[in-house]
Coordinates of C-alpha atoms and ligand atoms in Angstrom, one line a residue:
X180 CA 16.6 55.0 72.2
X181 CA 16.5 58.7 73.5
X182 CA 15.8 59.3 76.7
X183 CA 12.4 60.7 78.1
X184 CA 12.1 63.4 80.9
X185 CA 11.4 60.6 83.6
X186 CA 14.0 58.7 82.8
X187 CA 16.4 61.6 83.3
X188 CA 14.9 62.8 86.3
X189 CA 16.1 59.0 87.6
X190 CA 19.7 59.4 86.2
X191 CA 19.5 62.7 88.3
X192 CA 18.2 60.9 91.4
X193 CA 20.3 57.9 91.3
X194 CA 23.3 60.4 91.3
X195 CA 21.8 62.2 94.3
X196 CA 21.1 59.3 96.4
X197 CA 24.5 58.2 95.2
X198 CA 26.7 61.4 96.3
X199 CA 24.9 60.5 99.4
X200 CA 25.4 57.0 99.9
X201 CA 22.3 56.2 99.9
X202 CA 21.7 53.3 97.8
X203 CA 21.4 50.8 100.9
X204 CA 18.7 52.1 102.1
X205 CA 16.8 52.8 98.8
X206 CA 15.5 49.6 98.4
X207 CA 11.9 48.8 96.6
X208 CA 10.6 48.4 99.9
X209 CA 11.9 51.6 101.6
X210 CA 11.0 53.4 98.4
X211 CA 7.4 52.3 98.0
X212 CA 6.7 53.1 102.1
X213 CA 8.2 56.5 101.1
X214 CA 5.5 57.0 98.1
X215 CA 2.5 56.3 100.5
X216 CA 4.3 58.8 103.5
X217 CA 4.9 61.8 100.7
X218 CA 1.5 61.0 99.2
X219 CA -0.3 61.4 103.2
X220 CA 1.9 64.6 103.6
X221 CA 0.6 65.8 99.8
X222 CA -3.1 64.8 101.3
X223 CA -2.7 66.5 104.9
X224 CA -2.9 69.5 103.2
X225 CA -6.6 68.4 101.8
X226 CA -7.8 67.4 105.2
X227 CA -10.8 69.2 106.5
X228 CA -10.9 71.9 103.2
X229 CA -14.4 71.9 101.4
X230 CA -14.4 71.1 98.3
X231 CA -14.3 74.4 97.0
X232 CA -11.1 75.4 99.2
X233 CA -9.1 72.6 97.9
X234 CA -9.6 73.8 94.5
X235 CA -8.2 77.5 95.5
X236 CA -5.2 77.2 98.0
X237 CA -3.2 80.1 99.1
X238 CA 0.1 81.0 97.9
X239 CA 2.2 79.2 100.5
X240 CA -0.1 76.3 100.8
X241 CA -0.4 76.2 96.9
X242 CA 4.1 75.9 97.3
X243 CA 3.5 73.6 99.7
X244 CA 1.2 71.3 98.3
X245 CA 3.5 71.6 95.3
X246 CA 6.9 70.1 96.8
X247 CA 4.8 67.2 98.5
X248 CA 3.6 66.3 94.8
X249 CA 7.5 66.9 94.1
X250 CA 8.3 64.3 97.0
X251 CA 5.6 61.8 95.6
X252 CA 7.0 61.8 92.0
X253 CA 10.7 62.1 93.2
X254 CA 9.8 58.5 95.0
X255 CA 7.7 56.8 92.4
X256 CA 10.3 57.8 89.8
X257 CA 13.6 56.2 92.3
X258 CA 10.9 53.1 92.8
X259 CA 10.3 52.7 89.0
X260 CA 14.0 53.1 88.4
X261 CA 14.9 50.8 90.8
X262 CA 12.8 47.8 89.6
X263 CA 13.6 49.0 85.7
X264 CA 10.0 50.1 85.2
X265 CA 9.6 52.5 82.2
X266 CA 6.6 54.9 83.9
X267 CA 5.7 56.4 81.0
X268 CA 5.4 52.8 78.9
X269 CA 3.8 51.4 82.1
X270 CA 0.8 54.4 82.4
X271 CA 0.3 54.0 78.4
X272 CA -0.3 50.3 79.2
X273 CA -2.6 51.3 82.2
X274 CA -4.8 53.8 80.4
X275 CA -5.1 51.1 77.7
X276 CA -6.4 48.6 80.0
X277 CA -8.9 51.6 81.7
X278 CA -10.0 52.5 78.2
X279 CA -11.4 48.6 78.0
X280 CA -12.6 48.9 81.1
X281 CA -14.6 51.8 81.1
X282 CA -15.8 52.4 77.9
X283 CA -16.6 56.2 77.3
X284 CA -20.7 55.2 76.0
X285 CA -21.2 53.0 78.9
X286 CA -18.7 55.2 81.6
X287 CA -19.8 58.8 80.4
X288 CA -21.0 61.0 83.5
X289 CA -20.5 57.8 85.7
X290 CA -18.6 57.4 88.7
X291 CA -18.8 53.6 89.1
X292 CA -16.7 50.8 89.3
X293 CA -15.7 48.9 86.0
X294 CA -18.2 45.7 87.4
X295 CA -21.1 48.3 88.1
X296 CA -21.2 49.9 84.6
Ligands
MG849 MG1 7.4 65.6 101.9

């Protein structure tokens, strides 16, 4: 089977944490903390912007906002790897299960919950 992008952005991780010797402390654990941390440094940025600022960042915000979202996918990608979860399979699943969940007649314009549509 040929390999996807994701899947060799975690061949290129595992060798990094690997030159590194960092396999110990990658664990599922460790790596699933270090999502949520990445993802609260990715939504510092957001904090007290209006709507319409978030939308428009600054150059060097705009760069930083960008190598947190790197850190978040870097993470969830060594996490997925590490518990042999194909990402890409897994989200096709997901959006599956959201398409019978929300249908697009009764979810149109609605920003509900699946039980309140
Ligand atoms: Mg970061």
């Amino acid at each position: 089977m040929p390999e996807n992008e994701l899947q060799a952005l975690a061949a290129r991780l595992r060798a990094f944490a690997a030159e590194r010797g960092w396999e110990r402390t990658d664990s599922a654990k460790n790596l699933a903390i270090a999502v949520m941390v990445e993802a609260g440094e990715l939504l510092e940025h957001f904090q007290w912007l209006t709507t319409e600022e978030s939308g428009r960042l600054a150059p060097e915000k705009r760069s930083q906002v960008e190598q947190e979202m790197a850190d978040v996918l870097i993470f969830l990608v060594r996490l997925a790897d590490t518990l042999g979860v194909d990402l890409l399979a897994a989200a096709d699943a997901k959006i599956a299960i959201n398409a019978r969940k929300y249908p697009a007649e009764k979810a149109r314009g609605r920003a509900v919950k699946y039980d309140e549509l």
